[in-house]
Amino acid sequence: MPVALRWTTLADGSVRDPVRPLPQPRRMIGQLALAALAVFAIVMVGSSVAASRLAEREAVNDAAHTANVMAVAVVQPVLSDGLLHGDRAAYENLDKVVRANVLPHGIIRVKLWKSDGTIVYADEKRLVGQRFPLDADQLEAIMARETKAEVSDLARSENQFERNGGKLLEVYRPVWTPSGAEMLFEIYGDYTPVESRSQDLWRGFAGLLATSLLLLLVLLAPILWRLVDRLGAAQHQREQLMRSAVDASEQERRRIAADLHDGPVQDLVASSLVVSGAIETVRNEGHESLASHLSQVAATVRGSVASLRSLLVDIYPARLADAGLAAALGDLVRPLAARGTVVDLHTDAAVTEGLTEVQQQVVYRVARECLGNVVKHSGATRVRIALEEDSTHPTHPILLTIDDDGAGFPSGSTPVTQGHFGVRVLTDLARDVGGVLEVASAPGVGVHWRLRLRSSRTRR
């Protein structure tokens, strides 16, 4: 080509309304199993979090109950007002009770606070006498006279001696000395039972879930297998109906073409012969005006015969069915050669033999439409048509090219922007078989078409 051309893609190779193959039953069940495993993994993570939170909530409640029992039954009976003033005997008496009856029950730390935040008792003696500001929950427990339980925030300064063991359960509630002085009783419980309980709950969830999913998979497998079989049978029936419809359409086109050929076409040919004979008769009798009118009638009849025969080829190209695609393409280019256009036709025999019947019809119709445009619009002196294999395009290796040296499209215009009906037909033909259709042109360099088709030998 003398200049670089810009190609416009009219059909991109996608098939309209493709029939997707059904998955194999084994593959479908395998996908179901993988999906079940994915669901199992997701639910396991979720159940682990849920089990941890549930176990923690239960442990906090248990710790609150334990703290209430210890406060009422163990600690408060031995409280003395002397603790408020640093009485050594009162401290030793309480410490003896705490170590004997509180610490052995999974309690890590015990503290007794004055309302101003001073620690008057702790089993860790280094804390005694230190003063820390009470937080909002501690103050609320004293004011509301209720028990508060939570997972301890060991970042506070008062917890400097409890930070090495990980999480702890913290419970505090008010207690009173014999004189009615209010203090805050606080214990820290071991968090290990929470983890143990969480694991037990998780095992229960996991076992139940695994059993349920496995049972569901076993129940669904035969149902899916049967469903795929029925879908396969339905698809097979659909394909048979489509083949039957195509065959019926082919037979109907053949019947219509035969009826037209044996009926109206023959009648018009006979009428043309009769009119031609009448022309000679009236001319011999000296009626030139009538002979002229009859000549016009004869020309109209012959034109109608030609149009009908062209229509017959459109409806049912007998030459394509009888002699093959190469011969049919030869018939298409013969009128061009008769008009003085130089035609270069090249068809690869191996390629034409490998095309399906539908593909041959598409190639024929695309070539006929393009050559018709050459006759009507281009004014070309040379046309080249080639049907060959193009190994550089592995997905669509069958290539039909039609090039002419005519006027080409006007600047800034393409058949697409002009909305040519013939171009829409070509585009639909290519899309019906999953072909790639491209066109390029420029003023003075002609029009160039490329139709790429899939090879029937490599179709899946």
Short mmCIF file of C-alpha atoms in Angstrom, two decimals:
data_model
loop_
_atom_site.label_atom_id
_atom_site.label_comp_id
_atom_site.label_asym_id
_atom_site.label_seq_id
_atom_site.Cartn_x
_atom_site.Cartn_y
_atom_site.Cartn_z
CA MET A 1 0.00 0.00 0.00
CA PRO A 2 1.36 3.44 -0.89
CA VAL A 3 0.35 5.04 2.41
CA ALA A 4 -0.08 3.81 5.94
CA LEU A 5 -3.70 2.88 6.55
CA ARG A 6 -5.67 2.94 9.74
CA TRP A 7 -7.66 -0.24 10.26
CA THR A 8 -11.14 -0.12 11.75
CA THR A 9 -12.37 -3.24 13.54
CA LEU A 10 -16.01 -4.00 12.80
CA ALA A 11 -16.14 -7.44 14.47
CA ASP A 12 -13.66 -8.41 17.18
CA GLY A 13 -13.92 -12.20 17.07
CA SER A 14 -16.45 -12.69 19.84
CA VAL A 15 -19.38 -14.93 19.03
CA ARG A 16 -22.85 -13.55 19.62
CA ASP A 17 -24.83 -15.60 22.13
CA PRO A 18 -22.10 -18.24 22.55
CA VAL A 19 -23.12 -21.67 23.78
CA ARG A 20 -20.83 -22.38 26.68
CA PRO A 21 -19.95 -25.99 27.33
CA LEU A 22 -21.34 -27.47 30.51
CA PRO A 23 -18.80 -28.37 33.22
CA GLN A 24 -18.08 -32.02 33.85
CA PRO A 25 -19.84 -33.48 36.92
CA ARG A 26 -16.53 -34.42 38.57
CA ARG A 27 -15.17 -30.94 38.00
CA MET A 28 -18.33 -29.37 39.38
CA ILE A 29 -18.21 -31.53 42.51
CA GLY A 30 -14.52 -30.68 42.90
CA GLN A 31 -15.34 -26.99 42.70
CA LEU A 32 -18.08 -27.53 45.27
CA ALA A 33 -15.59 -29.24 47.57
CA LEU A 34 -13.12 -26.36 47.19
CA ALA A 35 -15.89 -23.87 47.90
CA ALA A 36 -16.87 -25.88 50.98
CA LEU A 37 -13.25 -25.81 52.18
CA ALA A 38 -13.10 -22.05 51.65
CA VAL A 39 -16.33 -21.60 53.58
CA PHE A 40 -15.03 -23.93 56.28
CA ALA A 41 -11.83 -21.89 56.63
CA ILE A 42 -13.72 -18.59 56.80
CA VAL A 43 -16.20 -19.92 59.34
CA MET A 44 -13.38 -21.43 61.38
CA VAL A 45 -11.72 -18.06 61.68
CA GLY A 46 -15.03 -16.47 62.60
CA SER A 47 -15.90 -19.21 65.09
CA SER A 48 -12.46 -18.89 66.66
CA VAL A 49 -13.05 -15.20 67.28
CA ALA A 50 -16.59 -15.88 68.50
CA ALA A 51 -15.41 -18.67 70.79
CA SER A 52 -12.69 -16.45 72.23
CA ARG A 53 -15.16 -13.66 72.96
CA LEU A 54 -17.73 -16.05 74.41
CA ALA A 55 -15.15 -17.72 76.62
CA GLU A 56 -13.85 -14.36 77.77
CA ARG A 57 -17.35 -13.14 78.60
CA GLU A 58 -18.11 -16.29 80.58
CA ALA A 59 -14.77 -16.08 82.39
CA VAL A 60 -15.41 -12.44 83.31
CA ASN A 61 -18.82 -13.38 84.71
CA ASP A 62 -17.30 -16.28 86.67
CA ALA A 63 -14.57 -14.01 88.02
CA ALA A 64 -17.17 -11.49 89.15
CA HIS A 65 -19.11 -14.22 90.94
CA THR A 66 -15.92 -15.53 92.58
CA ALA A 67 -14.95 -12.03 93.71
CA ASN A 68 -18.37 -11.52 95.31
CA VAL A 69 -18.13 -14.78 97.20
CA MET A 70 -14.58 -14.07 98.40
CA ALA A 71 -15.42 -10.51 99.40
CA VAL A 72 -18.48 -11.46 101.43
CA ALA A 73 -17.40 -14.80 102.88
CA VAL A 74 -13.63 -14.45 103.23
CA VAL A 75 -12.32 -10.90 103.21
CA GLN A 76 -14.97 -8.69 104.78
CA PRO A 77 -15.29 -10.78 108.01
CA VAL A 78 -11.59 -10.22 108.81
CA LEU A 79 -11.43 -6.55 107.88
CA SER A 80 -10.34 -4.19 110.62
CA ASP A 81 -10.41 -0.43 110.92
CA GLY A 82 -6.75 -0.71 111.79
CA LEU A 83 -5.95 -1.34 108.13
CA LEU A 84 -6.92 2.26 107.44
CA HIS A 85 -4.23 3.45 109.85
CA GLY A 86 -1.44 0.97 109.00
CA ASP A 87 -2.03 -1.44 111.91
CA ARG A 88 0.51 -4.25 111.47
CA ALA A 89 -1.56 -6.91 113.21
CA ALA A 90 -4.63 -6.12 111.11
CA TYR A 91 -2.52 -6.39 107.99
CA GLU A 92 -0.96 -9.73 109.02
CA ASN A 93 -4.34 -11.17 109.91
CA LEU A 94 -5.80 -10.27 106.51
CA ASP A 95 -2.71 -11.45 104.68
CA LYS A 96 -2.91 -14.83 106.37
CA VAL A 97 -6.54 -15.27 105.31
CA VAL A 98 -5.87 -14.12 101.74
CA ARG A 99 -2.95 -16.49 101.24
CA ALA A 100 -4.86 -19.41 102.68
CA ASN A 101 -8.30 -18.89 101.12
CA VAL A 102 -7.99 -16.54 98.12
CA LEU A 103 -4.70 -16.93 96.26
CA PRO A 104 -4.92 -20.74 95.92
CA HIS A 105 -8.04 -20.38 93.72
CA GLY A 106 -6.36 -19.03 90.59
CA ILE A 107 -5.97 -15.51 91.91
CA ILE A 108 -2.77 -13.73 90.85
CA ARG A 109 -3.04 -10.51 92.86
CA VAL A 110 -5.20 -9.10 95.68
CA LYS A 111 -5.44 -5.39 96.54
CA LEU A 112 -7.44 -3.37 99.03
CA TRP A 113 -7.85 0.34 98.34
CA LYS A 114 -8.94 3.33 100.35
CA SER A 115 -11.38 5.64 98.59
CA ASP A 116 -8.58 8.19 98.03
CA GLY A 117 -6.58 5.67 95.91
CA THR A 118 -4.14 4.51 98.61
CA ILE A 119 -3.39 0.76 98.63
CA VAL A 120 -3.67 -0.44 102.25
CA TYR A 121 -3.22 -4.11 101.48
CA ALA A 122 -1.65 -6.16 98.64
CA ASP A 123 -0.13 -9.61 98.56
CA GLU A 124 2.72 -7.83 96.72
CA LYS A 125 3.96 -5.79 99.70
CA ARG A 126 5.83 -3.27 97.56
CA LEU A 127 2.46 -1.83 96.53
CA VAL A 128 1.30 -1.14 100.11
CA GLY A 129 1.18 2.55 100.89
CA GLN A 130 1.39 3.67 97.27
CA ARG A 131 -1.31 5.94 95.96
CA PHE A 132 -2.76 5.83 92.44
CA PRO A 133 -5.70 7.73 91.01
CA LEU A 134 -8.81 5.57 90.77
CA ASP A 135 -10.21 5.29 87.24
CA ALA A 136 -13.84 5.93 86.29
CA ASP A 137 -14.89 2.27 86.62
CA GLN A 138 -13.36 1.94 90.06
CA LEU A 139 -15.04 5.11 91.28
CA GLU A 140 -18.35 3.95 89.79
CA ALA A 141 -18.04 0.59 91.59
CA ILE A 142 -17.62 2.41 94.93
CA MET A 143 -20.38 4.93 94.31
CA ALA A 144 -22.89 2.48 92.83
CA ARG A 145 -21.85 -0.29 95.24
CA GLU A 146 -21.63 -2.87 92.47
CA THR A 147 -19.11 -5.36 91.12
CA LYS A 148 -17.08 -4.53 88.00
CA ALA A 149 -15.22 -7.18 86.00
CA GLU A 150 -13.10 -6.84 82.86
CA VAL A 151 -9.94 -7.94 81.11
CA SER A 152 -7.27 -5.88 82.81
CA ASP A 153 -5.40 -3.03 81.16
CA LEU A 154 -1.94 -3.78 82.48
CA ALA A 155 -0.50 -0.56 81.09
CA ARG A 156 -1.57 1.40 84.16
CA SER A 157 1.15 2.25 86.66
CA GLU A 158 -0.56 0.30 89.46
CA ASN A 159 -0.01 -2.92 87.43
CA GLN A 160 3.77 -2.72 87.28
CA PHE A 161 4.12 -6.08 89.06
CA GLU A 162 1.47 -7.95 86.99
CA ARG A 163 2.72 -7.32 83.46
CA ASN A 164 4.89 -10.39 82.92
CA GLY A 165 2.12 -12.97 82.78
CA GLY A 166 0.03 -11.70 79.88
CA LYS A 167 -3.67 -10.86 80.20
CA LEU A 168 -5.45 -11.00 83.56
CA LEU A 169 -9.08 -10.86 84.65
CA GLU A 170 -9.66 -7.88 86.95
CA VAL A 171 -12.60 -7.65 89.35
CA TYR A 172 -13.31 -4.96 91.97
CA ARG A 173 -16.16 -4.28 94.35
CA PRO A 174 -16.70 -2.27 97.55
CA VAL A 175 -16.26 -3.77 101.03
CA TRP A 176 -16.77 -2.21 104.46
CA THR A 177 -14.92 -2.28 107.76
CA PRO A 178 -16.84 -2.90 111.01
CA SER A 179 -17.18 0.87 111.48
CA GLY A 180 -18.66 1.27 108.00
CA ALA A 181 -15.59 2.71 106.30
CA GLU A 182 -15.73 1.89 102.57
CA MET A 183 -12.83 0.31 100.73
CA LEU A 184 -12.34 -1.23 97.27
CA PHE A 185 -11.54 -4.94 97.11
CA GLU A 186 -9.72 -5.91 93.89
CA ILE A 187 -8.48 -9.26 92.59
CA TYR A 188 -6.68 -10.30 89.40
CA GLY A 189 -7.50 -13.77 88.05
CA ASP A 190 -5.48 -16.00 85.74
CA TYR A 191 -6.41 -15.65 82.05
CA THR A 192 -5.27 -19.19 81.16
CA PRO A 193 -8.70 -20.78 81.78
CA VAL A 194 -10.16 -18.36 79.23
CA GLU A 195 -7.84 -19.67 76.54
CA SER A 196 -8.57 -23.26 77.51
CA ARG A 197 -12.31 -22.67 77.44
CA SER A 198 -12.00 -20.86 74.09
CA GLN A 199 -10.20 -23.85 72.58
CA ASP A 200 -12.88 -26.22 73.90
CA LEU A 201 -15.63 -24.11 72.41
CA TRP A 202 -13.77 -23.81 69.11
CA ARG A 203 -13.31 -27.58 68.91
CA GLY A 204 -17.02 -27.99 69.42
CA PHE A 205 -17.82 -25.48 66.69
CA ALA A 206 -15.27 -26.97 64.32
CA GLY A 207 -16.49 -30.52 64.78
CA LEU A 208 -20.13 -29.58 64.30
CA LEU A 209 -19.39 -27.40 61.30
CA ALA A 210 -17.12 -29.93 59.61
CA THR A 211 -19.72 -32.65 60.04
CA SER A 212 -22.49 -30.40 58.72
CA LEU A 213 -20.51 -29.30 55.67
CA LEU A 214 -19.44 -32.85 54.88
CA LEU A 215 -23.02 -34.06 55.17
CA LEU A 216 -24.22 -31.20 52.96
CA LEU A 217 -21.57 -32.02 50.36
CA VAL A 218 -22.54 -35.70 50.37
CA LEU A 219 -26.22 -34.81 49.96
CA LEU A 220 -25.61 -32.25 47.21
CA ALA A 221 -23.17 -34.32 45.13
CA PRO A 222 -25.72 -36.72 43.58
CA ILE A 223 -28.19 -33.86 43.06
CA LEU A 224 -25.58 -31.80 41.21
CA TRP A 225 -24.47 -34.83 39.23
CA ARG A 226 -28.03 -35.46 38.11
CA LEU A 227 -28.57 -31.77 37.37
CA VAL A 228 -25.48 -31.58 35.14
CA ASP A 229 -26.61 -34.70 33.30
CA ARG A 230 -30.03 -33.20 32.69
CA LEU A 231 -28.51 -29.90 31.57
CA GLY A 232 -26.22 -31.81 29.22
CA ALA A 233 -29.19 -33.64 27.75
CA ALA A 234 -31.05 -30.34 27.36
CA GLN A 235 -28.08 -28.74 25.63
CA HIS A 236 -27.71 -31.73 23.32
CA GLN A 237 -31.40 -31.46 22.45
CA ARG A 238 -30.99 -27.74 21.82
CA GLU A 239 -28.07 -28.36 19.49
CA GLN A 240 -30.09 -30.98 17.62
CA LEU A 241 -32.97 -28.51 17.27
CA MET A 242 -30.59 -25.85 15.99
CA ARG A 243 -29.13 -28.27 13.45
CA SER A 244 -32.63 -29.26 12.41
CA ALA A 245 -33.56 -25.58 12.03
CA VAL A 246 -30.48 -24.95 9.89
CA ASP A 247 -31.23 -28.00 7.75
CA ALA A 248 -34.86 -26.94 7.41
CA SER A 249 -33.80 -23.43 6.45
CA GLU A 250 -31.40 -24.83 3.85
CA GLN A 251 -34.10 -27.06 2.40
CA GLU A 252 -36.59 -24.19 2.36
CA ARG A 253 -34.14 -21.91 0.56
CA ARG A 254 -33.47 -24.65 -1.94
CA ARG A 255 -37.21 -25.15 -2.49
CA ILE A 256 -37.86 -21.43 -2.93
CA ALA A 257 -34.95 -21.12 -5.35
CA ALA A 258 -36.22 -24.10 -7.37
CA ASP A 259 -39.76 -22.71 -7.45
CA LEU A 260 -38.53 -19.31 -8.62
CA HIS A 261 -36.27 -20.86 -11.24
CA ASP A 262 -38.89 -23.25 -12.61
CA GLY A 263 -41.80 -20.80 -12.30
CA PRO A 264 -41.46 -17.00 -12.60
CA VAL A 265 -37.97 -17.05 -14.13
CA GLN A 266 -38.96 -19.46 -16.89
CA ASP A 267 -42.18 -17.57 -17.47
CA LEU A 268 -40.32 -14.29 -17.79
CA VAL A 269 -37.75 -15.86 -20.15
CA ALA A 270 -40.58 -17.18 -22.29
CA SER A 271 -42.27 -13.78 -22.20
CA SER A 272 -39.01 -12.17 -23.27
CA LEU A 273 -38.78 -14.52 -26.26
CA VAL A 274 -42.39 -13.84 -27.21
CA VAL A 275 -41.86 -10.08 -27.00
CA SER A 276 -38.67 -10.36 -29.05
CA GLY A 277 -40.60 -12.24 -31.75
CA ALA A 278 -43.38 -9.67 -31.66
CA ILE A 279 -40.84 -6.89 -32.14
CA GLU A 280 -39.66 -8.39 -35.42
CA THR A 281 -43.23 -8.87 -36.58
CA VAL A 282 -44.41 -5.32 -35.93
CA ARG A 283 -41.18 -3.88 -37.32
CA ASN A 284 -41.73 -5.80 -40.57
CA GLU A 285 -45.22 -4.35 -40.68
CA GLY A 286 -43.77 -0.85 -40.39
CA HIS A 287 -44.84 -0.05 -36.85
CA GLU A 288 -41.54 1.35 -35.58
CA SER A 289 -43.06 3.21 -32.64
CA LEU A 290 -44.71 0.04 -31.34
CA ALA A 291 -41.50 -1.91 -31.96
CA SER A 292 -39.61 0.65 -29.85
CA HIS A 293 -42.07 0.28 -26.99
CA LEU A 294 -41.87 -3.50 -27.21
CA SER A 295 -38.07 -3.30 -27.11
CA GLN A 296 -38.30 -1.37 -23.85
CA VAL A 297 -40.65 -4.03 -22.49
CA ALA A 298 -38.22 -6.78 -23.54
CA ALA A 299 -35.31 -4.98 -21.86
CA THR A 300 -37.35 -4.62 -18.65
CA VAL A 301 -38.23 -8.32 -18.72
CA ARG A 302 -34.60 -9.30 -19.28
CA GLY A 303 -33.58 -7.05 -16.39
CA SER A 304 -36.16 -8.69 -14.18
CA VAL A 305 -34.84 -12.11 -15.18
CA ALA A 306 -31.30 -11.01 -14.30
CA SER A 307 -32.46 -9.63 -10.93
CA LEU A 308 -34.33 -12.83 -10.15
CA ARG A 309 -31.34 -14.97 -11.05
CA SER A 310 -29.17 -12.80 -8.83
CA LEU A 311 -31.73 -13.26 -6.07
CA LEU A 312 -31.62 -17.02 -6.65
CA VAL A 313 -27.87 -16.96 -6.06
CA ASP A 314 -28.41 -14.96 -2.86
CA ILE A 315 -31.04 -17.38 -1.59
CA TYR A 316 -29.21 -20.54 -2.54
CA PRO A 317 -25.79 -20.30 -4.22
CA ALA A 318 -25.95 -23.60 -6.06
CA ARG A 319 -22.47 -23.13 -7.43
CA LEU A 320 -21.12 -22.94 -3.86
CA ALA A 321 -22.92 -26.12 -2.89
CA ASP A 322 -22.08 -28.04 -6.06
CA ALA A 323 -18.62 -26.95 -7.16
CA GLY A 324 -17.20 -25.52 -3.92
CA LEU A 325 -16.04 -22.16 -2.64
CA ALA A 326 -13.19 -21.62 -5.13
CA ALA A 327 -15.50 -22.05 -8.12
CA ALA A 328 -18.16 -19.83 -6.53
CA LEU A 329 -15.60 -17.07 -5.95
CA GLY A 330 -14.53 -17.46 -9.59
CA ASP A 331 -18.11 -16.85 -10.65
CA LEU A 332 -18.22 -13.71 -8.49
CA VAL A 333 -15.16 -12.13 -10.11
CA ARG A 334 -16.11 -13.04 -13.69
CA PRO A 335 -18.41 -9.99 -14.17
CA LEU A 336 -15.61 -7.72 -12.98
CA ALA A 337 -13.21 -9.19 -15.50
CA ALA A 338 -15.84 -8.75 -18.19
CA ARG A 339 -15.96 -5.02 -17.32
CA GLY A 340 -12.21 -4.72 -17.85
CA THR A 341 -11.14 -4.86 -14.21
CA VAL A 342 -7.96 -6.82 -13.59
CA VAL A 343 -8.77 -9.49 -11.01
CA ASP A 344 -6.21 -11.49 -9.07
CA LEU A 345 -7.92 -14.40 -7.30
CA HIS A 346 -5.93 -16.76 -5.10
CA THR A 347 -7.49 -19.52 -2.98
CA ASP A 348 -5.58 -22.06 -0.93
CA ALA A 349 -7.16 -25.45 -1.61
CA ALA A 350 -6.24 -26.78 1.84
CA VAL A 351 -7.86 -23.76 3.47
CA THR A 352 -11.10 -23.96 1.49
CA GLU A 353 -11.44 -27.67 2.18
CA GLY A 354 -10.97 -27.08 5.91
CA LEU A 355 -13.78 -24.54 6.19
CA THR A 356 -17.15 -25.58 7.53
CA GLU A 357 -20.24 -25.10 5.38
CA VAL A 358 -21.26 -22.07 7.44
CA GLN A 359 -17.79 -20.53 7.12
CA GLN A 360 -17.81 -21.06 3.34
CA GLN A 361 -21.14 -19.26 3.10
CA VAL A 362 -19.79 -16.37 5.19
CA VAL A 363 -16.67 -16.05 3.00
CA TYR A 364 -18.82 -16.15 -0.12
CA ARG A 365 -21.29 -13.54 1.11
CA VAL A 366 -18.56 -11.21 2.39
CA ALA A 367 -16.73 -11.46 -0.93
CA ARG A 368 -19.97 -10.88 -2.90
CA GLU A 369 -20.83 -7.79 -0.85
CA CYS A 370 -17.33 -6.31 -1.15
CA LEU A 371 -17.14 -6.96 -4.89
CA GLY A 372 -20.59 -5.44 -5.30
CA ASN A 373 -19.29 -2.27 -3.66
CA VAL A 374 -16.33 -2.30 -6.07
CA VAL A 375 -18.72 -2.37 -9.04
CA LYS A 376 -21.07 0.27 -7.64
CA HIS A 377 -18.77 2.78 -5.96
CA SER A 378 -15.02 2.37 -6.30
CA GLY A 379 -14.22 2.63 -10.00
CA ALA A 380 -11.26 0.30 -9.38
CA THR A 381 -9.09 -1.02 -12.20
CA ARG A 382 -7.52 -3.80 -10.15
CA VAL A 383 -8.89 -6.10 -7.46
CA ARG A 384 -7.07 -8.74 -5.50
CA ILE A 385 -8.85 -11.51 -3.56
CA ALA A 386 -6.93 -14.04 -1.45
CA LEU A 387 -8.09 -16.81 0.86
CA GLU A 388 -5.14 -18.29 2.71
CA GLU A 389 -3.75 -19.30 6.08
CA ASP A 390 -2.07 -16.69 8.27
CA SER A 391 0.06 -18.36 10.94
CA THR A 392 0.77 -15.01 12.64
CA HIS A 393 -2.77 -14.98 14.01
CA PRO A 394 -3.11 -18.30 15.90
CA THR A 395 -6.69 -17.82 17.13
CA HIS A 396 -8.06 -16.83 13.68
CA PRO A 397 -5.62 -18.28 11.11
CA ILE A 398 -7.99 -18.27 8.10
CA LEU A 399 -7.60 -14.94 6.29
CA LEU A 400 -9.71 -13.49 3.47
CA THR A 401 -8.35 -10.25 2.00
CA ILE A 402 -10.09 -8.11 -0.64
CA ASP A 403 -8.15 -5.08 -1.91
CA ASP A 404 -9.01 -2.65 -4.69
CA ASP A 405 -7.27 0.42 -6.10
CA GLY A 406 -10.41 2.52 -6.40
CA ALA A 407 -11.30 5.92 -5.06
CA GLY A 408 -11.52 4.83 -1.43
CA PHE A 409 -13.57 6.59 1.21
CA PRO A 410 -13.79 10.35 1.34
CA SER A 411 -11.49 11.99 3.86
CA GLY A 412 -12.83 11.61 7.42
CA SER A 413 -15.45 9.07 6.36
CA THR A 414 -15.75 5.30 6.70
CA PRO A 415 -18.56 2.86 5.93
CA VAL A 416 -19.16 2.79 9.68
CA THR A 417 -19.72 6.53 10.00
CA GLN A 418 -21.77 6.55 6.81
CA GLY A 419 -24.01 3.80 8.18
CA HIS A 420 -23.94 1.61 5.05
CA PHE A 421 -26.43 -1.24 5.30
CA GLY A 422 -24.01 -3.58 3.52
CA VAL A 423 -21.36 -2.96 6.18
CA ARG A 424 -23.84 -3.86 8.92
CA VAL A 425 -24.59 -7.08 7.05
CA LEU A 426 -20.89 -7.91 6.79
CA THR A 427 -20.40 -7.17 10.48
CA ASP A 428 -23.28 -9.43 11.48
CA LEU A 429 -21.97 -12.22 9.24
CA ALA A 430 -18.53 -12.06 10.87
CA ARG A 431 -19.96 -11.94 14.39
CA ASP A 432 -22.20 -14.94 13.76
CA VAL A 433 -19.13 -17.16 13.30
CA GLY A 434 -16.82 -15.40 15.76
CA GLY A 435 -14.77 -13.81 12.99
CA VAL A 436 -12.63 -10.67 12.99
CA LEU A 437 -13.63 -8.13 10.32
CA GLU A 438 -11.48 -5.08 9.60
CA VAL A 439 -11.56 -2.36 6.96
CA ALA A 440 -9.09 0.34 5.97
CA SER A 441 -9.20 3.04 3.30
CA ALA A 442 -8.05 6.50 2.33
CA PRO A 443 -8.84 8.72 -0.61
CA GLY A 444 -7.09 7.45 -3.76
CA VAL A 445 -5.78 4.17 -2.29
CA GLY A 446 -8.90 2.02 -2.50
CA VAL A 447 -10.64 -0.07 0.11
CA HIS A 448 -9.04 -2.99 1.93
CA TRP A 449 -10.99 -5.68 3.79
CA ARG A 450 -9.71 -8.41 6.11
CA LEU A 451 -11.85 -11.25 7.41
CA ARG A 452 -10.25 -13.65 9.86
CA LEU A 453 -11.92 -16.93 10.83
CA ARG A 454 -11.16 -19.67 13.31
CA SER A 455 -9.86 -22.92 11.92
CA SER A 456 -12.41 -25.74 12.16
CA ARG A 457 -9.56 -28.14 12.96
CA THR A 458 -8.61 -26.26 16.15
CA ARG A 459 -12.06 -25.39 17.42
CA ARG A 460 -13.00 -26.39 20.93
#
